[in-house]
Short mmCIF file of C-alpha atoms and ligand atoms in Angstrom, two decimals:
data_model
loop_
_atom_site.label_atom_id
_atom_site.label_comp_id
_atom_site.label_asym_id
_atom_site.label_seq_id
_atom_site.Cartn_x
_atom_site.Cartn_y
_atom_site.Cartn_z
CA MET A 26 -12.67 -38.35 12.67
CA PRO A 27 -9.20 -39.60 11.61
CA ASP A 28 -6.85 -37.03 13.04
CA THR A 29 -3.72 -39.12 13.11
CA LEU A 30 -1.28 -40.30 10.65
CA ASP A 31 -1.75 -44.19 11.11
CA SER A 32 -5.93 -43.37 11.81
CA ARG A 33 -5.75 -41.85 8.31
CA ARG A 34 -3.73 -44.74 7.12
CA ALA A 35 -6.38 -46.89 7.75
CA CYS A 36 -8.72 -44.97 6.23
CA TRP A 37 -6.56 -45.34 2.94
CA VAL A 38 -6.59 -48.87 3.39
CA ASP A 39 -10.76 -49.37 3.82
CA SER A 40 -11.12 -47.00 0.94
CA ASN A 41 -8.47 -48.57 -1.60
CA SER A 42 -7.17 -51.54 -0.37
CA LYS A 43 -5.30 -52.15 -3.61
CA PHE A 44 -3.09 -48.97 -1.94
CA PHE A 45 -0.74 -51.65 -0.17
CA ASN A 46 0.17 -53.59 -3.54
CA ASN A 47 4.15 -53.41 -4.13
CA LEU A 48 5.03 -52.31 -0.88
CA PRO A 49 8.76 -51.64 -0.65
CA LYS A 50 8.96 -52.14 2.72
CA ARG A 51 6.25 -53.52 5.82
CA ASP A 52 4.90 -50.79 7.19
CA ASN A 53 5.62 -48.37 4.17
CA PRO A 54 2.42 -48.37 2.21
CA ARG A 55 2.62 -46.90 -1.27
CA VAL A 56 2.01 -43.39 -1.42
CA ALA A 57 -1.52 -42.80 -1.68
CA THR A 58 -3.06 -40.79 -4.61
CA LEU A 59 -4.33 -37.46 -3.62
CA LYS A 60 -8.10 -38.30 -4.29
CA GLU A 61 -7.45 -41.02 -1.49
CA VAL A 62 -5.89 -38.74 0.73
CA ILE A 63 -8.87 -36.03 0.55
CA SER A 64 -11.57 -38.54 0.39
CA CYS A 65 -9.92 -38.89 4.45
CA THR A 66 -10.20 -35.51 4.80
CA ASN A 67 -13.29 -34.14 6.59
CA ASP A 68 -15.33 -31.02 5.85
CA TYR A 69 -12.98 -31.00 2.90
CA ASP A 70 -14.34 -27.83 0.47
CA PRO A 71 -12.17 -26.85 -2.04
CA ASP A 72 -13.63 -23.60 -2.78
CA ALA A 73 -13.22 -22.44 0.99
CA LEU A 74 -11.03 -24.21 2.38
CA LEU A 75 -10.12 -24.12 6.06
CA VAL A 76 -6.33 -23.40 6.52
CA ALA A 77 -5.65 -26.45 9.02
CA LYS A 78 -7.80 -28.61 6.30
CA ALA A 79 -5.21 -27.41 3.58
CA ASN A 80 -1.95 -28.38 5.88
CA GLU A 81 -3.37 -31.65 6.81
CA VAL A 82 -3.93 -33.09 3.07
CA MET A 83 -0.54 -31.52 2.22
CA ARG A 84 1.20 -32.84 4.90
CA SER A 85 -0.76 -36.44 4.65
CA PHE A 86 0.42 -36.43 0.91
CA VAL A 87 4.05 -35.81 0.82
CA SER A 88 6.19 -38.13 2.12
CA PRO A 89 9.84 -37.83 3.09
CA VAL A 90 12.70 -38.53 0.59
CA SER A 91 14.44 -41.58 1.66
CA GLY A 92 18.19 -41.10 0.24
CA VAL A 93 20.58 -40.92 3.31
CA GLU A 94 24.20 -39.48 2.98
CA LYS A 95 27.39 -39.68 5.73
CA VAL A 96 28.60 -36.41 6.51
CA ARG A 97 31.04 -35.15 8.82
CA VAL A 98 29.99 -33.34 11.51
CA HIS A 99 30.37 -29.48 10.31
CA ALA A 100 28.58 -30.64 7.40
CA ALA A 101 25.88 -31.99 9.04
CA LEU A 102 24.80 -28.32 10.53
CA GLY A 103 21.47 -27.35 9.47
CA ARG A 104 20.75 -31.09 7.95
CA VAL A 105 18.24 -33.01 8.81
CA LEU A 106 19.02 -36.32 11.08
CA ALA A 107 18.39 -39.81 9.48
CA LYS A 108 19.02 -41.93 12.08
CA ASP A 109 18.65 -41.84 16.00
CA ILE A 110 22.32 -40.82 17.46
CA VAL A 111 22.77 -43.22 20.34
CA SER A 112 25.51 -42.34 23.16
CA PRO A 113 28.52 -44.93 23.11
CA ILE A 114 29.84 -43.30 26.23
CA ASN A 115 28.28 -41.46 29.38
CA VAL A 116 29.17 -38.01 29.17
CA PRO A 117 30.64 -36.88 31.24
CA ALA A 118 32.39 -39.88 31.72
CA ARG A 119 33.30 -39.76 35.48
CA ASP A 120 31.82 -37.86 38.65
CA ASN A 121 33.91 -34.61 38.79
CA SER A 122 33.92 -31.37 40.37
CA ALA A 123 31.64 -28.04 38.54
CA MET A 124 33.99 -25.72 40.50
CA ASP A 125 37.54 -24.79 41.79
CA GLY A 126 37.78 -26.04 45.54
CA TYR A 127 38.27 -28.94 47.94
CA ALA A 128 36.91 -32.74 47.35
CA VAL A 129 36.05 -33.65 50.60
CA ARG A 130 34.26 -36.62 52.36
CA ASN A 131 31.13 -35.36 53.41
CA ASP A 132 30.73 -37.71 56.11
CA ASP A 133 33.70 -35.79 57.71
CA LEU A 134 31.99 -32.49 57.73
CA GLY A 135 30.06 -30.90 61.27
CA ALA A 136 26.79 -30.14 61.24
CA GLY A 137 26.67 -27.25 63.50
CA GLU A 138 30.65 -26.14 63.65
CA PRO A 139 33.41 -25.65 61.05
CA VAL A 140 35.41 -28.69 60.33
CA THR A 141 39.75 -28.67 60.19
CA LEU A 142 40.59 -31.20 57.30
CA THR A 143 44.20 -32.16 55.68
CA GLU A 144 44.93 -31.32 52.71
CA ILE A 145 47.02 -34.37 50.80
CA GLY A 146 47.51 -33.15 47.48
CA THR A 147 45.77 -31.63 44.08
CA ALA A 148 43.19 -33.50 41.65
CA TYR A 149 43.84 -31.93 37.94
CA ALA A 150 41.40 -31.80 34.85
CA GLY A 151 42.23 -34.18 32.77
CA GLY A 152 44.33 -36.29 35.27
CA GLU A 153 43.55 -38.63 37.69
CA PHE A 154 44.41 -38.91 41.34
CA LYS A 155 45.76 -41.89 42.41
CA SER A 156 45.64 -42.24 46.10
CA GLU A 157 42.46 -42.78 48.20
CA VAL A 158 40.94 -40.14 50.79
CA GLY A 159 40.71 -41.31 54.06
CA SER A 160 38.77 -39.82 57.40
CA GLY A 161 40.05 -36.44 57.93
CA GLU A 162 41.84 -35.44 54.48
CA CYS A 163 40.76 -33.37 51.59
CA VAL A 164 42.57 -32.54 48.08
CA ARG A 165 42.43 -29.83 46.20
CA ILE A 166 40.74 -30.00 42.97
CA MET A 167 40.07 -28.21 39.71
CA THR A 168 37.17 -27.40 37.68
CA GLY A 169 36.43 -30.89 35.68
CA ALA A 170 39.04 -33.14 37.56
CA VAL A 171 37.82 -36.99 38.27
CA LEU A 172 36.55 -36.33 41.85
CA PRO A 173 39.24 -38.83 44.00
CA LYS A 174 38.15 -41.87 45.47
CA ASN A 175 35.93 -41.56 48.80
CA THR A 176 35.15 -38.32 48.11
CA ASP A 177 31.68 -36.79 47.12
CA THR A 178 31.51 -33.36 47.62
CA VAL A 179 33.11 -29.92 46.79
CA VAL A 180 33.62 -26.80 48.79
CA ILE A 181 34.03 -23.84 46.61
CA GLN A 182 37.75 -22.26 47.50
CA GLU A 183 36.28 -19.11 48.54
CA ALA A 184 34.58 -20.63 51.37
CA VAL A 185 37.24 -21.99 52.92
CA ASN A 186 40.53 -21.01 55.41
CA VAL A 187 43.69 -22.53 54.49
CA ASP A 188 46.81 -22.27 56.60
CA GLY A 189 49.26 -24.24 54.79
CA LYS A 190 47.95 -28.02 54.71
CA ARG A 191 44.99 -27.22 57.14
CA VAL A 192 41.99 -26.73 55.29
CA THR A 193 38.88 -25.37 57.40
CA ILE A 194 35.06 -26.30 56.14
CA PRO A 195 32.20 -24.01 57.56
CA PRO A 196 29.12 -25.57 58.19
CA GLY A 197 26.00 -25.98 55.63
CA GLN A 198 28.03 -28.29 52.93
CA GLU A 199 24.94 -30.05 51.15
CA ARG A 200 26.27 -33.97 49.85
CA GLY A 201 26.57 -33.91 46.41
CA GLN A 202 27.17 -30.40 45.94
CA ASN A 203 29.36 -28.72 43.16
CA ARG A 204 29.56 -32.83 41.71
CA ARG A 205 29.05 -33.51 37.80
CA LEU A 206 27.65 -36.79 37.57
CA ALA A 207 28.85 -39.37 35.54
CA GLY A 208 26.34 -39.83 32.33
CA GLU A 209 24.35 -36.68 33.77
CA ASP A 210 24.46 -34.97 30.50
CA LEU A 211 24.18 -38.35 28.37
CA GLN A 212 24.09 -41.69 29.42
CA LYS A 213 25.89 -44.59 27.42
CA GLY A 214 23.56 -46.51 25.46
CA LYS A 215 20.49 -44.26 25.09
CA PRO A 216 19.26 -41.74 22.06
CA ALA A 217 21.34 -38.67 22.42
CA LEU A 218 19.77 -36.94 19.69
CA ARG A 219 16.49 -38.30 17.76
CA ALA A 220 16.37 -38.56 13.88
CA GLY A 221 13.72 -36.20 12.20
CA ARG A 222 15.29 -32.86 13.52
CA MET A 223 17.32 -30.11 12.19
CA LEU A 224 20.71 -30.48 13.20
CA ARG A 225 21.98 -27.00 15.66
CA PRO A 226 25.07 -25.60 16.56
CA ALA A 227 24.30 -27.67 19.96
CA ASP A 228 23.49 -30.78 18.11
CA ILE A 229 26.40 -30.88 16.19
CA GLY A 230 28.46 -29.50 19.43
CA LEU A 231 26.80 -32.70 21.35
CA ILE A 232 27.57 -35.19 18.88
CA ALA A 233 31.30 -34.24 18.95
CA SER A 234 31.15 -34.62 23.03
CA LEU A 235 30.23 -38.44 21.96
CA GLY A 236 33.46 -38.33 20.16
CA ILE A 237 31.40 -39.09 17.18
CA GLY A 238 32.82 -37.83 13.74
CA GLU A 239 30.38 -38.86 10.98
CA VAL A 240 26.25 -38.61 10.77
CA SER A 241 23.64 -39.35 8.66
CA VAL A 242 21.75 -36.93 7.37
CA ARG A 243 18.82 -37.19 4.77
CA ARG A 244 19.56 -35.64 1.31
CA LYS A 245 19.27 -32.39 0.31
CA LEU A 246 15.35 -31.74 -1.13
CA ARG A 247 15.64 -30.51 -4.71
CA VAL A 248 13.22 -27.71 -5.06
CA ALA A 249 12.66 -25.96 -8.66
CA PHE A 250 10.97 -22.59 -8.99
CA PHE A 251 9.65 -20.14 -11.75
CA SER A 252 7.48 -17.31 -12.03
CA THR A 253 4.72 -16.91 -14.81
CA GLY A 254 2.77 -14.01 -15.62
CA ASP A 255 3.51 -11.88 -19.08
CA GLU A 256 3.76 -8.59 -17.11
CA LEU A 257 7.05 -10.20 -15.63
CA VAL A 258 11.05 -8.45 -16.55
CA SER A 259 13.64 -9.70 -14.97
CA VAL A 260 16.17 -7.73 -13.23
CA GLY A 261 18.42 -6.00 -15.39
CA LYS A 262 16.03 -4.95 -17.95
CA LYS A 263 13.59 -1.70 -18.42
CA LEU A 264 9.94 -1.70 -17.63
CA LYS A 265 8.00 -0.91 -20.33
CA ALA A 266 4.58 0.46 -19.16
CA GLY A 267 1.97 -2.53 -17.37
CA GLU A 268 5.42 -3.99 -16.72
CA VAL A 269 6.81 -5.12 -13.09
CA TYR A 270 10.04 -6.58 -12.16
CA ASP A 271 9.77 -10.15 -11.30
CA SER A 272 10.32 -10.57 -7.34
CA ASN A 273 8.81 -13.57 -6.19
CA ARG A 274 12.11 -15.61 -7.43
CA TYR A 275 13.82 -13.63 -5.35
CA THR A 276 11.89 -13.84 -2.22
CA LEU A 277 11.07 -17.98 -3.37
CA TRP A 278 14.72 -18.32 -3.71
CA GLY A 279 15.51 -16.82 -0.45
CA MET A 280 13.07 -19.20 1.77
CA LEU A 281 14.09 -22.34 -0.21
CA THR A 282 17.89 -21.16 0.59
CA ARG A 283 17.05 -20.41 3.87
CA LEU A 284 15.08 -23.51 4.20
CA GLY A 285 17.98 -25.72 3.46
CA CYS A 286 16.68 -26.88 -0.11
CA GLU A 287 18.98 -27.26 -3.08
CA VAL A 288 17.29 -25.05 -5.38
CA THR A 289 16.96 -24.23 -9.58
CA ASP A 290 15.89 -21.36 -10.73
CA LEU A 291 13.76 -22.22 -13.78
CA GLY A 292 13.09 -17.97 -14.59
CA VAL A 293 10.10 -16.30 -15.92
CA VAL A 294 7.88 -18.29 -18.00
CA ARG A 295 4.96 -16.53 -20.08
CA ASP A 296 1.08 -17.49 -19.60
CA ASP A 297 1.24 -19.57 -22.72
CA PRO A 298 0.32 -23.43 -22.50
CA LYS A 299 2.86 -24.79 -24.17
CA LYS A 300 5.88 -22.99 -22.62
CA LEU A 301 4.36 -23.78 -19.56
CA GLU A 302 3.57 -27.37 -19.91
CA ALA A 303 7.56 -27.41 -21.43
CA ALA A 304 8.40 -25.69 -17.86
CA PHE A 305 6.75 -28.04 -15.63
CA ARG A 306 8.08 -30.88 -17.33
CA LYS A 307 11.44 -30.21 -16.66
CA ALA A 308 10.75 -29.03 -13.34
CA ALA A 309 9.54 -32.32 -12.63
CA ALA A 310 12.14 -34.08 -14.12
CA VAL A 311 14.71 -32.64 -12.04
CA ALA A 312 13.21 -31.73 -8.76
CA ASP A 313 10.90 -33.34 -5.59
CA ALA A 314 9.39 -30.21 -5.44
CA VAL A 315 8.03 -27.34 -7.86
CA VAL A 316 7.16 -24.07 -6.41
CA THR A 317 5.58 -21.53 -9.06
CA SER A 318 4.01 -18.21 -8.85
CA GLY A 319 1.30 -16.42 -10.58
CA GLY A 320 -1.24 -18.13 -12.75
CA VAL A 321 -4.01 -19.50 -10.29
CA SER A 322 -5.93 -16.89 -9.66
CA VAL A 323 -9.63 -16.93 -10.71
CA GLY A 324 -8.72 -15.33 -14.25
CA GLU A 325 -6.04 -17.42 -14.68
CA ALA A 326 -6.88 -20.92 -13.38
CA ASP A 327 -9.09 -22.76 -15.93
CA PHE A 328 -6.03 -22.47 -18.35
CA THR A 329 -4.05 -24.16 -15.63
CA ARG A 330 -6.08 -26.24 -14.86
CA GLN A 331 -6.55 -27.81 -18.67
CA MET A 332 -2.91 -28.07 -18.23
CA MET A 333 -2.54 -29.61 -15.34
CA ALA A 334 -4.74 -32.49 -15.68
CA LYS A 335 -2.57 -33.86 -18.41
CA LEU A 336 0.80 -33.54 -16.10
CA GLY A 337 -0.75 -35.14 -13.43
CA GLU A 338 -2.88 -34.69 -10.01
CA VAL A 339 -3.82 -31.64 -9.26
CA VAL A 340 -6.17 -29.65 -7.18
CA PHE A 341 -7.18 -26.01 -7.14
CA TRP A 342 -8.41 -24.24 -4.13
CA LYS A 343 -9.62 -21.06 -2.30
CA ILE A 344 -8.41 -20.94 0.75
CA ALA A 345 -10.04 -19.05 3.55
CA MET A 346 -7.41 -17.05 4.30
CA ARG A 347 -5.94 -13.16 3.53
CA PRO A 348 -3.72 -12.81 1.87
CA GLY A 349 -3.12 -15.94 -0.29
CA ARG A 350 -6.60 -17.06 -1.15
CA PRO A 351 -6.25 -19.44 -4.59
CA MET A 352 -3.46 -21.93 -4.72
CA ALA A 353 -3.07 -25.34 -6.61
CA PHE A 354 -1.19 -28.69 -5.28
CA GLY A 355 -0.50 -31.82 -6.28
CA ARG A 356 1.80 -34.23 -7.74
CA ILE A 357 2.91 -33.73 -11.35
CA ARG A 358 4.99 -36.37 -13.51
CA ALA A 359 8.00 -36.06 -16.38
CA ARG A 360 10.13 -38.76 -17.03
CA GLU A 361 9.75 -41.56 -15.07
CA ARG A 362 9.81 -38.93 -12.45
CA SER A 363 7.26 -37.46 -10.14
CA ALA A 364 7.27 -34.17 -8.13
CA TYR A 365 5.01 -32.31 -5.59
CA LEU A 366 3.47 -29.37 -7.06
CA PHE A 367 2.95 -26.09 -5.16
CA GLY A 368 1.39 -23.35 -7.37
CA LEU A 369 1.13 -20.19 -5.20
CA PRO A 370 -0.76 -17.27 -6.26
CA GLY A 371 1.32 -14.17 -7.85
CA ASN A 372 0.57 -11.26 -5.17
CA PRO A 373 4.38 -11.03 -3.66
CA VAL A 374 2.96 -11.05 0.07
CA ALA A 375 0.52 -13.76 -0.60
CA VAL A 376 3.60 -16.10 -2.33
CA MET A 377 5.50 -15.58 1.14
CA VAL A 378 2.36 -16.14 2.95
CA THR A 379 1.18 -18.94 1.49
CA PHE A 380 5.16 -20.48 1.42
CA TYR A 381 5.49 -20.01 5.15
CA HIS A 382 2.15 -21.09 6.51
CA PHE A 383 1.62 -24.53 3.84
CA VAL A 384 4.61 -25.08 1.50
CA ARG A 385 7.09 -24.72 4.84
CA GLY A 386 5.69 -27.55 6.84
CA ALA A 387 5.07 -29.89 3.60
CA LEU A 388 8.97 -29.44 2.39
CA LEU A 389 10.49 -30.02 5.64
CA THR A 390 7.88 -33.06 5.84
CA MET A 391 9.65 -34.20 2.78
CA MET A 392 13.04 -33.49 4.23
CA GLY A 393 12.15 -35.99 7.21
CA ARG A 394 11.79 -33.42 9.96
CA THR A 395 9.49 -33.78 12.18
CA ASP A 396 9.86 -30.76 14.29
CA THR A 397 8.38 -28.49 12.16
CA ASP A 398 5.80 -26.64 14.09
CA LEU A 399 6.30 -22.80 14.85
CA PRO A 400 5.25 -21.69 18.55
CA LEU A 401 2.81 -18.78 18.40
CA LEU A 402 3.25 -15.82 21.49
CA ARG A 403 0.33 -13.67 22.79
CA ALA A 404 0.89 -10.28 22.20
CA LYS A 405 -1.01 -6.76 22.95
CA ALA A 406 -2.20 -5.12 19.94
CA GLU A 407 -1.11 -1.22 19.83
CA THR A 408 -3.81 -0.66 17.68
CA ALA A 409 -6.97 -1.89 16.02
CA MET A 410 -6.79 -4.49 13.28
CA ARG A 411 -9.49 -4.81 10.59
CA LYS A 412 -10.78 -8.44 10.48
CA LYS A 413 -13.62 -10.60 9.60
CA PRO A 414 -14.61 -13.86 10.87
CA GLY A 415 -14.76 -16.34 8.25
CA ARG A 416 -10.89 -16.86 6.91
CA THR A 417 -7.64 -16.68 8.49
CA GLU A 418 -5.45 -13.52 8.39
CA TYR A 419 -1.61 -13.36 8.10
CA GLN A 420 -1.16 -9.71 8.95
CA ARG A 421 2.26 -8.48 9.55
CA GLY A 422 3.84 -7.18 12.31
CA ILE A 423 6.23 -5.62 14.64
CA LEU A 424 6.73 -7.18 17.98
CA GLU A 425 8.22 -5.10 20.77
CA LEU A 426 8.87 -5.57 24.65
CA LYS A 427 6.76 -2.38 25.90
CA ASN A 428 6.24 -1.56 29.42
CA GLY A 429 7.04 -5.50 30.55
CA GLU A 430 5.01 -6.74 27.41
CA TRP A 431 4.85 -7.95 24.22
CA SER A 432 3.25 -5.66 22.31
CA VAL A 433 2.18 -5.65 18.51
CA ARG A 434 1.55 -3.08 16.10
CA LEU A 435 1.00 -3.26 12.06
CA THR A 436 3.42 -2.47 9.39
CA GLY A 437 1.21 0.13 7.71
CA ALA A 438 -0.96 -0.94 4.11
CA GLN A 439 -1.58 -4.51 4.27
CA GLY A 440 -2.51 -5.07 0.85
CA SER A 441 -1.21 -8.64 -1.15
CA GLY A 442 1.10 -6.33 -3.46
CA ILE A 443 3.12 -4.79 -0.79
CA LEU A 444 6.02 -6.55 0.13
CA ARG A 445 7.55 -3.80 2.15
CA SER A 446 4.91 -4.77 4.94
CA MET A 447 6.96 -7.86 4.97
CA SER A 448 10.24 -6.55 4.75
CA GLU A 449 9.37 -4.44 7.98
CA ALA A 450 7.65 -7.13 9.72
CA ASN A 451 9.57 -9.21 12.42
CA CYS A 452 6.42 -11.34 13.14
CA PHE A 453 3.09 -12.48 11.52
CA VAL A 454 -0.01 -11.18 13.31
CA VAL A 455 -2.24 -14.78 13.04
CA LEU A 456 -5.98 -13.98 13.45
CA GLY A 457 -7.89 -17.11 13.51
CA HIS A 458 -11.28 -18.03 11.95
CA GLU A 459 -13.40 -17.52 13.78
CA ARG A 460 -12.25 -13.84 15.57
CA GLY A 461 -13.52 -10.76 14.60
CA ALA A 462 -12.06 -6.99 14.66
CA VAL A 463 -9.60 -6.53 16.84
CA LYS A 464 -9.66 -3.26 19.09
CA ALA A 465 -6.54 -1.52 20.50
CA GLY A 466 -5.31 -3.29 23.86
CA ASP A 467 -7.08 -6.73 23.09
CA TYR A 468 -4.36 -9.80 23.18
CA VAL A 469 -3.44 -11.58 19.33
CA GLU A 470 -1.26 -14.53 18.44
CA VAL A 471 1.70 -13.35 16.48
CA MET A 472 4.22 -15.66 15.08
CA LEU A 473 7.97 -14.58 15.00
CA MET A 474 9.73 -14.52 11.52
CA ASP A 475 13.49 -15.28 12.71
CA GLY A 476 14.70 -18.07 14.68
CA LEU A 477 17.45 -17.38 17.04
CA VAL A 478 19.72 -20.15 15.15
P1 AMP B 19 -1.34 -13.39 -10.39
O1 AMP B 19 -2.09 -14.34 -9.41
O2 AMP B 19 -0.37 -14.18 -11.96
O3 AMP B 19 -2.98 -13.30 -11.20
O4 AMP B 19 -0.74 -12.30 -10.30
C1 AMP B 19 -0.82 -11.30 -9.31
C2 AMP B 19 -0.37 -10.10 -9.04
O5 AMP B 19 1.02 -10.47 -8.86
C3 AMP B 19 -0.25 -9.30 -10.48
O6 AMP B 19 -0.36 -8.09 -9.89
C4 AMP B 19 0.88 -9.56 -10.78
O7 AMP B 19 1.91 -8.63 -11.67
C5 AMP B 19 1.74 -9.85 -9.45
N1 AMP B 19 2.90 -10.64 -9.77
C6 AMP B 19 2.43 -11.96 -10.11
N2 AMP B 19 3.84 -12.77 -10.30
C7 AMP B 19 4.73 -12.02 -9.61
C8 AMP B 19 6.13 -11.71 -9.78
N3 AMP B 19 6.82 -13.01 -9.89
N4 AMP B 19 6.90 -10.88 -9.35
C9 AMP B 19 6.09 -9.72 -8.88
N5 AMP B 19 4.85 -9.60 -9.03
C10 AMP B 19 4.05 -10.50 -9.38
MG1 MG B 20 -0.41 -13.97 -13.55
#
């Protein structure tokens, strides 16, 4: 089974050797067609597609944007590192003290009884203590100060007895204690940060600790989005019978912005083939990816399908999941440009669930991110949860620590139109494909909705 990128590539090569035509670089084959990618996916059934298979196809089909830009360190926060950062120095540069105390020669210390040494001066952070330290001598030292020559151990000031220049050290000190070794944080010549990670506050601090002021990051991903539906009304207008306010454009805007994309909002588009085609062309001409909501459910898919056939290569899926069964995915073209298309269902919760569990990973891959998977935690179900085997469910939950254990309950009604269920939740309860009903007290897996940074 081809389960790595390389083996999939090998599969495409076997199935279509033309694939390696027009190589921009060695080892960088041209992007495969969707048909080629799908032909390498085992158990591909577009009418009952497993969540993992849909993700596999999407992640294999999309490729990272190639543009790279240099930005100052502050501006790199939240961006994707394009090249490894190799440390030009050791951090710390020299062995130094982790505490305020006395720098001593461990060989001078007694194994079972106190030893009295003579203090010969003070070593401050930011300077260098010039004299050598002889046998029977010690140096008062501040946190961060370079260890004076011949000393290897720091005894904290609270542990010693001082009488003028006479410093008595109790027994039981360990060689090297309270000493920070040169290069123990970052070693010169070694990669300090790998390409493909999103830079967090700790990372930009770490880059600054190397004295580096500029970083190469991938260019921002451009994503256009719009809502489709005759029933939709934009905020600011009065609702008539049968109409609903368009909320998907707001949740999509929020999720895309949080992901770090440059967004283009193309508004509400009516269920009219001409208007839709124009909107898709406009989106493909300006963006790397297009995300839409509505128009892929059973009643509407046929007409969207016909239009998509003109614009590019798009597949329509029914995914074995809930909520969010129907979805369209592919690549569309306009004016010599192409964009990946994610056609999401219209129901507000289904939009968010399909975004987080499919689109997010694909867009992060396009942004050059290599760290896309999110951890699952194990939590005890406070109440029973309805679930049928044969589909993956993403119920909305509230996770809390109760009696020293993670405990999760659902946010009330789980209908795919009930956006409040997302708003109240702090996690998804992820119920796997094979799983049946959950009893109160059973363990389930949950995925947190918010990260710390
Ligand atoms: P559809 O997938 O287009 O059949 O839409 C499914 C359901 O989601 C319908 O009840 C729509 O009214 C609703 N819906 C579709 N798009 C939106 C939107 N942008 N904002 C709020 N609700 C929507
Ligand atoms: Mg619709």
